[in-house]
Short mmCIF file of C-alpha atoms in Angstrom, two decimals:
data_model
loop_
_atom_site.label_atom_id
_atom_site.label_comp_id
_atom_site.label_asym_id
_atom_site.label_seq_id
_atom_site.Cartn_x
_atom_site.Cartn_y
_atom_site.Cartn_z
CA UNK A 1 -13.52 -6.87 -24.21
CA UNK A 2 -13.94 -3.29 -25.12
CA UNK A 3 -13.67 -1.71 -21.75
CA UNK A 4 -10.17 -3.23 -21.27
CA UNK A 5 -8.72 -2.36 -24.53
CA UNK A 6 -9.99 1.56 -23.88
CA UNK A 7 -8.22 1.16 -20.40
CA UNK A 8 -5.27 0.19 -21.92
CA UNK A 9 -4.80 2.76 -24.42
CA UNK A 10 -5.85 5.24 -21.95
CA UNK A 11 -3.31 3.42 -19.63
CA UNK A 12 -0.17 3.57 -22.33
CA UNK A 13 -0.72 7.14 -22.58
CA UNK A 14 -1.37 8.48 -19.45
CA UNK A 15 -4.83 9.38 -19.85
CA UNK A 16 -6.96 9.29 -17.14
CA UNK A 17 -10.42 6.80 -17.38
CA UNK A 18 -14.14 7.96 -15.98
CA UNK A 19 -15.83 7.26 -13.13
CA UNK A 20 -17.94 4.70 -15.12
CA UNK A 21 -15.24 2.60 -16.19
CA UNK A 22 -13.44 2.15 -13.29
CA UNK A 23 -16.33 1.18 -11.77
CA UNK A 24 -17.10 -1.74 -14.67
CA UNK A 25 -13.56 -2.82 -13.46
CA UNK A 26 -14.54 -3.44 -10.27
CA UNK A 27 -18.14 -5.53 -11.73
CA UNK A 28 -16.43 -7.43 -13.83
CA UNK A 29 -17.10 -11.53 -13.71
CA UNK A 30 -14.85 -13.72 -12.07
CA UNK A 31 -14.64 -15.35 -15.44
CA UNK A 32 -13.21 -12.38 -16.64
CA UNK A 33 -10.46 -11.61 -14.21
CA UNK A 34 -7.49 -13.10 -15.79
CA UNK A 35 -8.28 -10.44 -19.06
CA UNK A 36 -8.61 -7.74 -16.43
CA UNK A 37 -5.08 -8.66 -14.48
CA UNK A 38 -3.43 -8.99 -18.01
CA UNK A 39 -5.03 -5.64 -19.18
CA UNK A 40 -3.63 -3.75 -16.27
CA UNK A 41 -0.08 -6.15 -16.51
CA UNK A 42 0.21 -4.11 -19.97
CA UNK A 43 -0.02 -0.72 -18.39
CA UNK A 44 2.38 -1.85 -14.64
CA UNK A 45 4.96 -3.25 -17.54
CA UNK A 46 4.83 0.14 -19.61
CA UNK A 47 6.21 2.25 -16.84
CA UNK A 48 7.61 -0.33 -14.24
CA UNK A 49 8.43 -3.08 -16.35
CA UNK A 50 9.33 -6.38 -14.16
CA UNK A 51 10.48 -4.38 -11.10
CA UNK A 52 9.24 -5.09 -7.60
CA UNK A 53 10.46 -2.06 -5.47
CA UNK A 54 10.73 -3.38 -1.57
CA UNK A 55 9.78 -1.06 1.04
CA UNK A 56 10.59 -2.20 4.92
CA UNK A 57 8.34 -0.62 8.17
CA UNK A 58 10.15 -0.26 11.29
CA UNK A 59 7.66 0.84 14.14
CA UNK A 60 8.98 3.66 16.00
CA UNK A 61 6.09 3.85 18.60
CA UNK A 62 3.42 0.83 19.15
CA UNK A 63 -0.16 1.56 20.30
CA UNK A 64 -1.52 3.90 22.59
CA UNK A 65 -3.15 6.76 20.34
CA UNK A 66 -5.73 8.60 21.18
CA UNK A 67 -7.82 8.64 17.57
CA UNK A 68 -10.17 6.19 17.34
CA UNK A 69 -9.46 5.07 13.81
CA UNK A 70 -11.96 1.85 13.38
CA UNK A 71 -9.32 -0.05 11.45
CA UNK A 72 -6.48 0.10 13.78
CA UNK A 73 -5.21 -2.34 16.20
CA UNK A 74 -3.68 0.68 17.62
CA UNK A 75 -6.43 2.67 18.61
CA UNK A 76 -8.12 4.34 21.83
CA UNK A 77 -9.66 1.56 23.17
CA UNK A 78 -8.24 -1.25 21.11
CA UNK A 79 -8.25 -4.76 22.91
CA UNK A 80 -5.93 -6.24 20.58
CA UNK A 81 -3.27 -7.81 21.94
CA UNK A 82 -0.38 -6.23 20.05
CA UNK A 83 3.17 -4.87 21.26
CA UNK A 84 2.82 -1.21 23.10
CA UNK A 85 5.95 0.48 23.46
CA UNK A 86 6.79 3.82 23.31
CA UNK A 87 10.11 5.25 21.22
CA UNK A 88 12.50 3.27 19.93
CA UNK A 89 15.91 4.89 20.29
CA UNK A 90 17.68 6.11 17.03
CA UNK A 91 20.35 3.15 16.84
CA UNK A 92 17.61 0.66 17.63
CA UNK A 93 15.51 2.28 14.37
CA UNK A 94 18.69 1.94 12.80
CA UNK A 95 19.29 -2.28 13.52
CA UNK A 96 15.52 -2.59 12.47
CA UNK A 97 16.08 -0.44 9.20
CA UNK A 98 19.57 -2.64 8.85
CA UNK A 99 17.79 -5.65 8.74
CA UNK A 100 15.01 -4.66 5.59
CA UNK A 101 18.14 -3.19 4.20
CA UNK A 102 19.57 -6.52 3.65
CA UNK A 103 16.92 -8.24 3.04
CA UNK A 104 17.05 -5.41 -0.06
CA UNK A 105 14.52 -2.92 0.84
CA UNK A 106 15.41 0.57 -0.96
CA UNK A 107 13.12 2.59 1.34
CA UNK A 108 12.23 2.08 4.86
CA UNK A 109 8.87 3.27 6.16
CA UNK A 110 9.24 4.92 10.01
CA UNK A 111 5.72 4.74 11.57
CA UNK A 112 4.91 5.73 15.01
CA UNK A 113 1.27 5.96 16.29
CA UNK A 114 -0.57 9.15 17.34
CA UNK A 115 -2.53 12.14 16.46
CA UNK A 116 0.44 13.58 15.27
CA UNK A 117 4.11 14.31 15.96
CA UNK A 118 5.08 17.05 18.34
CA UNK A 119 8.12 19.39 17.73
CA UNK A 120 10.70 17.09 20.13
CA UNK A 121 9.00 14.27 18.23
CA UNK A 122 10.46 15.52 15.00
CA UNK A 123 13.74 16.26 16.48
CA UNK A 124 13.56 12.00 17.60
CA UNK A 125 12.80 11.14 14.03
CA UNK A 126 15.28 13.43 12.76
CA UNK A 127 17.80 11.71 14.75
CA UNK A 128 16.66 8.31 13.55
CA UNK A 129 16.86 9.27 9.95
CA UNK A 130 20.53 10.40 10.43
CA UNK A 131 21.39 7.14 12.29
CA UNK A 132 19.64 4.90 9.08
CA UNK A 133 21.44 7.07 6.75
CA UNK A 134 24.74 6.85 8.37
CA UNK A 135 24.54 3.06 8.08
CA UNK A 136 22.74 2.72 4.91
CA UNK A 137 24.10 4.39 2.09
CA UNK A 138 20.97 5.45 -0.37
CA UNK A 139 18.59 4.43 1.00
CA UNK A 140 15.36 6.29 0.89
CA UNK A 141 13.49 7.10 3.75
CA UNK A 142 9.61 7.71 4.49
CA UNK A 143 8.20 9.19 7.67
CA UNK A 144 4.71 8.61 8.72
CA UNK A 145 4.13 10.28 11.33
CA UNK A 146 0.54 11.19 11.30
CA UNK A 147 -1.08 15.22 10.94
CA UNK A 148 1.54 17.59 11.08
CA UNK A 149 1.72 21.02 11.66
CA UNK A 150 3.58 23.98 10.53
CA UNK A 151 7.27 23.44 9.24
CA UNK A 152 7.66 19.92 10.30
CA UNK A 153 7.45 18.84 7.28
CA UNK A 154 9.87 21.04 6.11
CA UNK A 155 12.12 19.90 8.93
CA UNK A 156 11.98 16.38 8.39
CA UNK A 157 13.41 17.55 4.83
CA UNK A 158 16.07 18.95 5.91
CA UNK A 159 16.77 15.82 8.34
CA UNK A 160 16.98 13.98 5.21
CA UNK A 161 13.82 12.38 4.56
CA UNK A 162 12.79 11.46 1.32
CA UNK A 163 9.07 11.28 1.86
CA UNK A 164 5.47 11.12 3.90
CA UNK A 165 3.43 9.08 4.12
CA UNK A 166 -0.77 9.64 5.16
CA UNK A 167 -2.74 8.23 3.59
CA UNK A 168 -6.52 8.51 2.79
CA UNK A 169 -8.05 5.65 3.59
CA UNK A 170 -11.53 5.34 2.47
CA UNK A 171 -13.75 7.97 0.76
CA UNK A 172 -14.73 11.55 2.14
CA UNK A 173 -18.49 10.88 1.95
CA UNK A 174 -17.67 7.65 4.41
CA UNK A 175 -14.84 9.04 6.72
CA UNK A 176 -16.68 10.12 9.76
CA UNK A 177 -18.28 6.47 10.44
CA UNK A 178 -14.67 5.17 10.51
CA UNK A 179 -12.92 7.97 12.21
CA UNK A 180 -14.51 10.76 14.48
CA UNK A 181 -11.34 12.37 16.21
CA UNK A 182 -9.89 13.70 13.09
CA UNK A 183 -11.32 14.76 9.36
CA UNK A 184 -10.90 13.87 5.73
CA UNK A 185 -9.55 16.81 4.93
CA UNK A 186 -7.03 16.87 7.69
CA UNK A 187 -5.63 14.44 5.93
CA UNK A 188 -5.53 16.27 2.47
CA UNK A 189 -4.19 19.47 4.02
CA UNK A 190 -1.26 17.09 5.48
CA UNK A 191 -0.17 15.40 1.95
CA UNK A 192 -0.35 19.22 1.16
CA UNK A 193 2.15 19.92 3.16
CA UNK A 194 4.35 16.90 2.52
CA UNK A 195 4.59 18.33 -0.88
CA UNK A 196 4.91 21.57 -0.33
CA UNK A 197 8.22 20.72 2.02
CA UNK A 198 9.65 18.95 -1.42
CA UNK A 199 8.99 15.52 0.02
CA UNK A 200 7.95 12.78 -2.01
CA UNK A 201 3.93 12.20 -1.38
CA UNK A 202 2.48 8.85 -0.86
CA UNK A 203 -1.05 8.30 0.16
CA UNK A 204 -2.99 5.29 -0.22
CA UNK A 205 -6.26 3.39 0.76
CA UNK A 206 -7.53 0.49 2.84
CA UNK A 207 -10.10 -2.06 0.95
CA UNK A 208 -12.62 -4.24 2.71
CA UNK A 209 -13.89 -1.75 5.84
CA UNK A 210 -17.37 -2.61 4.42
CA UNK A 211 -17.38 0.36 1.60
CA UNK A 212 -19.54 0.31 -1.68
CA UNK A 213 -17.65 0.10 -5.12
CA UNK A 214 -18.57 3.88 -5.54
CA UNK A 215 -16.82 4.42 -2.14
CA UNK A 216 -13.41 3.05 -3.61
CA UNK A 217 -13.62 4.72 -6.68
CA UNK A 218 -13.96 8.03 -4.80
CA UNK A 219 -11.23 7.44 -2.87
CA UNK A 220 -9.04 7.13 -5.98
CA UNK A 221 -10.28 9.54 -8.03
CA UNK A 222 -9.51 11.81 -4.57
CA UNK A 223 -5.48 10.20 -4.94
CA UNK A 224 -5.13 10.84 -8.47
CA UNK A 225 -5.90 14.22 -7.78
CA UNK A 226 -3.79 14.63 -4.64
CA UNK A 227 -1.19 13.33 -6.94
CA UNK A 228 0.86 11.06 -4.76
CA UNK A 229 4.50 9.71 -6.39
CA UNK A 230 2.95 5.94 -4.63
CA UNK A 231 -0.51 4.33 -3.59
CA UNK A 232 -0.08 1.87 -1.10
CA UNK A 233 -3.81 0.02 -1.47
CA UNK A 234 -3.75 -2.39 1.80
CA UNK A 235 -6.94 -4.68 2.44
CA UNK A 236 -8.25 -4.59 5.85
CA UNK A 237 -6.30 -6.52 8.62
CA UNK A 238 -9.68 -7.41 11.00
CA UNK A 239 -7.89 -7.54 14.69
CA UNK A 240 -9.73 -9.26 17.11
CA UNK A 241 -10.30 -6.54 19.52
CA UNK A 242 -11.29 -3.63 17.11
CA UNK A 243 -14.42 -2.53 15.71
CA UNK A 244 -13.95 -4.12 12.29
CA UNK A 245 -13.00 -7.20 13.94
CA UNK A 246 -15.85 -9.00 12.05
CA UNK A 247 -15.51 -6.98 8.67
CA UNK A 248 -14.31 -10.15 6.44
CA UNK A 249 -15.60 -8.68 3.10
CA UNK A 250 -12.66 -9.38 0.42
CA UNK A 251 -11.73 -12.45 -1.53
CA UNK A 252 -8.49 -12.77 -3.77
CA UNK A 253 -10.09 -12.21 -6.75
CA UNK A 254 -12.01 -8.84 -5.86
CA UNK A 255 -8.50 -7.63 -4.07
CA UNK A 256 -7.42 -8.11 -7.85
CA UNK A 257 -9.81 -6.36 -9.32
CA UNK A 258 -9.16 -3.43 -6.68
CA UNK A 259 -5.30 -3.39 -7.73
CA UNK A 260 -6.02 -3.14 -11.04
CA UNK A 261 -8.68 -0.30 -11.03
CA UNK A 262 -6.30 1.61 -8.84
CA UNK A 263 -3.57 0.72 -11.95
CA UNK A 264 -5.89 2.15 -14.51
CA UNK A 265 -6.63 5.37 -12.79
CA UNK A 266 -2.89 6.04 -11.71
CA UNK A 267 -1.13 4.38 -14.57
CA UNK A 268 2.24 5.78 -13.95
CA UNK A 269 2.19 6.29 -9.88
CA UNK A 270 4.38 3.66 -7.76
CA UNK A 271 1.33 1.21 -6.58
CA UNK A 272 2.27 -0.78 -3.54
CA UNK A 273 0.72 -3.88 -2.18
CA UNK A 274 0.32 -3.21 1.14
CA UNK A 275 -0.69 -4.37 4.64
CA UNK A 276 -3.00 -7.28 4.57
CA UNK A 277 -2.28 -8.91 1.50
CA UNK A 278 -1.20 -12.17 2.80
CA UNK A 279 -4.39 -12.27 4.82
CA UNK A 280 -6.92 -11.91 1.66
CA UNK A 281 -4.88 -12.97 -1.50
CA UNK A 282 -3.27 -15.84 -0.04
CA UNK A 283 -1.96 -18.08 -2.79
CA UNK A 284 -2.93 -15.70 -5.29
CA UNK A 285 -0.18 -13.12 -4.38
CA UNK A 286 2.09 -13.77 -7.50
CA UNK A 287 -0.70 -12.12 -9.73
CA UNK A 288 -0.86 -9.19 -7.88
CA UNK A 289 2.75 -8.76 -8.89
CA UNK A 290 1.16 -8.10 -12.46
CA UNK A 291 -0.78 -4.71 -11.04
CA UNK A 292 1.36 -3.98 -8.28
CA UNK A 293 5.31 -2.65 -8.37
CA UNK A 294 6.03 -2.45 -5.12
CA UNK A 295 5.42 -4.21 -1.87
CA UNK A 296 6.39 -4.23 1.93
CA UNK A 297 8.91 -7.05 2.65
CA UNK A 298 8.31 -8.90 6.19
CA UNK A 299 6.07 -7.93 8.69
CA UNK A 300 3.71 -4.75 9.29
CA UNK A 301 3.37 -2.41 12.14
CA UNK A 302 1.61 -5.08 14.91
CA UNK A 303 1.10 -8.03 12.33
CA UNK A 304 2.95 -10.69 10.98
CA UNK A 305 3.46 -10.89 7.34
CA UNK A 306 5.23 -13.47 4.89
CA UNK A 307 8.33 -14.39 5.27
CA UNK A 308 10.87 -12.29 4.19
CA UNK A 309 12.37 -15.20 2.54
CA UNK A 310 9.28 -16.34 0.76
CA UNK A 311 8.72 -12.88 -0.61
CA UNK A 312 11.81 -13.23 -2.50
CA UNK A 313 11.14 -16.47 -3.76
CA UNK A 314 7.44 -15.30 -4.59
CA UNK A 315 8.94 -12.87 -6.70
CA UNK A 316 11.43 -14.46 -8.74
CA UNK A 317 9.17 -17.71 -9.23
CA UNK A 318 6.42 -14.89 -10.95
CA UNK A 319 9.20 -13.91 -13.21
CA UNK A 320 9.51 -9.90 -11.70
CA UNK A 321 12.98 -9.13 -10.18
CA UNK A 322 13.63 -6.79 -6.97
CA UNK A 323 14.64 -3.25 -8.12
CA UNK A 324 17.77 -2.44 -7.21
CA UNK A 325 19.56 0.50 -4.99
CA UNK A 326 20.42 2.26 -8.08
CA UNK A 327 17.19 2.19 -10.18
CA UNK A 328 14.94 4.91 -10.35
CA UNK A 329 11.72 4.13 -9.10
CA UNK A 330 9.19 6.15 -11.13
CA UNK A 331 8.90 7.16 -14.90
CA UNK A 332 11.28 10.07 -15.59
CA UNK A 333 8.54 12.21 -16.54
CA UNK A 334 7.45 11.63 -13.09
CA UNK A 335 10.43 11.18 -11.03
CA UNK A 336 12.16 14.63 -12.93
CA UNK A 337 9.05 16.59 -12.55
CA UNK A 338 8.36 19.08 -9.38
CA UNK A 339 5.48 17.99 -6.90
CA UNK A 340 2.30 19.53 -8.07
CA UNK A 341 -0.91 18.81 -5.82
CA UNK A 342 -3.76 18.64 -7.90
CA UNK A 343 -2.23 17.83 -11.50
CA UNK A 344 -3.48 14.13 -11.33
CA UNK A 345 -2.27 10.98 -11.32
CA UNK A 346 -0.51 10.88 -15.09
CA UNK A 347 -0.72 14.21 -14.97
CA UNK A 348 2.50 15.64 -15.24
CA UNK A 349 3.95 16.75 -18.81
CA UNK A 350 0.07 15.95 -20.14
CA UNK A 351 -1.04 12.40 -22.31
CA UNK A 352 1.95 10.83 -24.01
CA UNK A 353 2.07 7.21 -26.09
CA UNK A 354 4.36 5.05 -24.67
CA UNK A 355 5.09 6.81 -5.97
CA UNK A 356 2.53 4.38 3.05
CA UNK A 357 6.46 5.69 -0.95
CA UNK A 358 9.25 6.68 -3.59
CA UNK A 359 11.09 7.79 -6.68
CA UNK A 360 12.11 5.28 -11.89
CA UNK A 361 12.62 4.58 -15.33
CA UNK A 362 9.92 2.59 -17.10
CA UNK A 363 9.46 1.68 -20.63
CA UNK A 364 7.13 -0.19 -22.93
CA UNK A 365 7.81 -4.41 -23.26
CA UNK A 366 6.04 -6.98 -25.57
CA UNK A 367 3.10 -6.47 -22.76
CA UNK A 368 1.17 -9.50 -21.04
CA UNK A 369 -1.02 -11.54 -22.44
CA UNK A 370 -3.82 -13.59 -20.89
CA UNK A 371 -1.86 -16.52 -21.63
CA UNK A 372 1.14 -15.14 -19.78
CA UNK A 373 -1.77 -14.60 -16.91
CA UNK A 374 -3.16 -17.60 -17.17
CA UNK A 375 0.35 -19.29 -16.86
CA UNK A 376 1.07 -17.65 -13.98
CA UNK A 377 -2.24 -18.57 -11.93
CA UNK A 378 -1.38 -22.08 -12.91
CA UNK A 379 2.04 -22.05 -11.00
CA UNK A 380 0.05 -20.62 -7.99
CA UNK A 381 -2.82 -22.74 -7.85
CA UNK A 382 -1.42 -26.17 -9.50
CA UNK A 383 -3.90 -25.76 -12.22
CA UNK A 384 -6.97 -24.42 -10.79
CA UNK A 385 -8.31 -21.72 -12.62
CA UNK A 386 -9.31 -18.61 -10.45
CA UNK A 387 -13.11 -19.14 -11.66
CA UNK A 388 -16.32 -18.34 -9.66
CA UNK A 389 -16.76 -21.61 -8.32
CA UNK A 390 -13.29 -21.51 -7.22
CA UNK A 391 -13.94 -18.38 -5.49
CA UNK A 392 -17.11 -19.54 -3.76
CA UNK A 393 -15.50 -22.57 -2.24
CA UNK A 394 -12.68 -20.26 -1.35
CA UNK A 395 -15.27 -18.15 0.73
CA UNK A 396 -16.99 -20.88 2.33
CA UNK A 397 -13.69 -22.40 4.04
CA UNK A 398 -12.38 -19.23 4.89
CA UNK A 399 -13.23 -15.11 5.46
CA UNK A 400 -17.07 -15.43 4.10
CA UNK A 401 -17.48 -18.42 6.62
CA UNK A 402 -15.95 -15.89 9.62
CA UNK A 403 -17.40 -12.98 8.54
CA UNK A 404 -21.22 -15.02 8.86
CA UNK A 405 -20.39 -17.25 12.11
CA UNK A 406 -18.93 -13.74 13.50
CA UNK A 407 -15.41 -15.84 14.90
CA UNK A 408 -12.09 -14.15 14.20
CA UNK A 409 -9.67 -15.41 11.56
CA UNK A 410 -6.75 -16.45 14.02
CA UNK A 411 -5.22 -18.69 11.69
CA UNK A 412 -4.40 -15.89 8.91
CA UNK A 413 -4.22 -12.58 11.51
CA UNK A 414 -1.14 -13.23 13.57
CA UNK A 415 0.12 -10.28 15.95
CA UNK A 416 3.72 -9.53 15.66
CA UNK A 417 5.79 -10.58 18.38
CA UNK A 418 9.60 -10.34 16.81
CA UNK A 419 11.48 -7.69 15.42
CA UNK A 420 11.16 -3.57 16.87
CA UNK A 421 10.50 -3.40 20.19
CA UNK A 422 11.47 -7.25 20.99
CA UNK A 423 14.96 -9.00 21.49
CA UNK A 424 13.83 -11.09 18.62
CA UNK A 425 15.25 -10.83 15.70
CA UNK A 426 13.01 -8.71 12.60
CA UNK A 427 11.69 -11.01 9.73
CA UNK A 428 13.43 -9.47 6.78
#
């Protein structure tokens, strides 16, 4: 397939695809996706090889925002019956960030809800990062904290946090029908200021709120030239209780094709399989460990994910290992290279042949084949191949069947009920 073998090279040596192509990504067959996971496998391997970095979210404040973010269980007026408390103190943070720790998370993700942080806010968070820090040695830290305004970022620095996370979401042209109490480009002045503070950038999307394909290629062209160090691309998480409640649009094999377009346009930028994935890849979550590098390990901010446990297993059993303490994260062309909004995912240092967060070293292997791809589907789906009939029966048992009868998918959205802000104990 010609289109894959351009991406590739173009992938190998940092060069940036068009519009065009990454949209043929996202139209290719369902008989063609294995080519298309093992075409962007080459390019994850080339900088990442078989690392899986583990990031861990500890929820530092749980509903009750005023913005009205359509998405979010979390929102003004949200009936979704999710945890709502308001700050966790620093040593709790701490236990919760303890936990992902062990479970070997490198970075943990502190998320509270909100418009944005106040100036006592920061000095909360600043205490929390200490408390992590003191009882975690290296471990990275990323605040998300929603729009901030002057020198907080710049504080948080200083308190010791490695990076920010807010991300984009869904494309400019489309941003007012999901959110009306803030704008697009709040959000781009706030990465702005991330990296202008020095802190590591990461700024993602959210797949299946009922966008076009030309809406999700916007919104990573937009990334790549916001030039995050990570993407995290999560797939929509439809609470009962919010206004997307009934949005069931994704299957596993076009959240595949999504992860892999995002590969091709940001080659060399820490991609992150984010919220939601257990909900819309199901079994198929091993392949996305051929696109992705990173994921979150446990539960999300008012969900329930896999088990921390299973995670592991998931990744060894794919053949990818969990990156440890020590490893760099992101290329060193990357990782070595000062934050420059605007230059591009792959931009910086220019085309050579060959970051919701983080810095390391990559490096080019044999690359992966579609054998190697079609081996690993096997393992996951005890020899089904993911074809389009598979993917139609898949659809009519599961999110296509809710998404027409209009019920919520109980069974595969489960609110989280253990870890911060409970006397249960996290799932790590």
């Amino acid at each position: 397939m010609d289109l894959l073998k351009t991406l590739v090279d173009k992938g190998l040596r940092r060069e940036l695809p068009t519009r065009d192509e990454a949209l043929a990504v996202l139209a290719t067959s369902d008989d063609e996706l294995l080519d298309v996971v093992a075409a962007a496998g080459k390019v994850r391997r080339q900088w990442f090889g078989r690392r899986v970095k583990l990031n861990y979210l500890v929820n530092l404040k749980s509903g009750l925002c005023p913005e009205d973010c359509s998405y979010c269980s979390q929102r003004l007026g949200s009936k979704a019956d999710i945890l709502k408390y308001t700050w966790l103190k620093p040593q709790e943070a701490a236990a919760a960030a303890g936990a992902g720790v062990a479970g070997g998370a490198k970075r943990v993700c502190l998320v509270a809800s909100g418009r944005g942080p106040t100036d006592r806010d920061v000095d909360r968070v600043s205490q929390t990062i200490a408390a992590i820090k003191e009882q975690n040695e290296g471990v990275e830290v990323c605040a998300c904290l929603g729009l901030l305004s002057g020198g907080q970022a710049e504080r948080l620095r200083e308190a010791g946090a490695d990076a920010y996370n807010h991300n984009l979401n869904t494309s400019e042209a489309t941003y007012g029908e999901i959110t009306t109490t803030h704008t697009y480009a709040d959000r781009v002045e706030t990465v702005h200021q991330a990296q202008a503070a020095g802190l590591s950038a990461c700024s993602g999307l959210i797949a299946g709120m009922g966008e076009s394909d030309e809406d999700l290629v916007d919104v990573v062209f937009s990334l790549r030239e916001l030039d995050p160090d990570s993407v995290p691309v999560n797939f929509l998480i439809p609470f009962e209780g919010t206004p997307l409640a009934k949005e069931w649009n994704l299957t596993p094999q076009r959240c595949l094709r999504i992860l892999a377009m995002v590969r091709f346009v940001c080659p060399d930028v820490e991609v992150r399989l984010a919220g939601g994935r257990e909900v819309h890849l199901r079994s198929m979550q091993p392949l996305a460990l051929h696109l992705a590098n990173s994921i979150f390990l446990g539960d999300y901010l008012t969900s329930e994910g896999q088990a921390g446990k299973a995670d592991l297993e998931m990744i060894a059993d794919a053949g990818f290992e969990v990156e440890g303490a020590g490893e760099r994260t992101l290329p060193e062309h990357r990782a070595d290279a000062p934050a420059a909004p605007g230059g591009g995912c792959g931009g910086h240092g220019g085309a050579e042949a060959g970051g919701g967060c983080g810095p390391c070293g990559g490096g080019a292997d044999a690359g992966v084949t579609s054998d190697t791809a079609v081996t690993a589907v096997t393992a996951v789906t005890a020899g089904e191949p993911a074809s389009k009939a598979a993917g139609e029966a898949d659809a009519a048992e599961g999110a296509d069947a809710a998404a027409v009868s209009g019920r919520a998918r109980t069974d595969l959205v489960a609110v989280r009920r253990r870890g911060a802000g409970t006397e249960l104990p996290p799932n790590a």
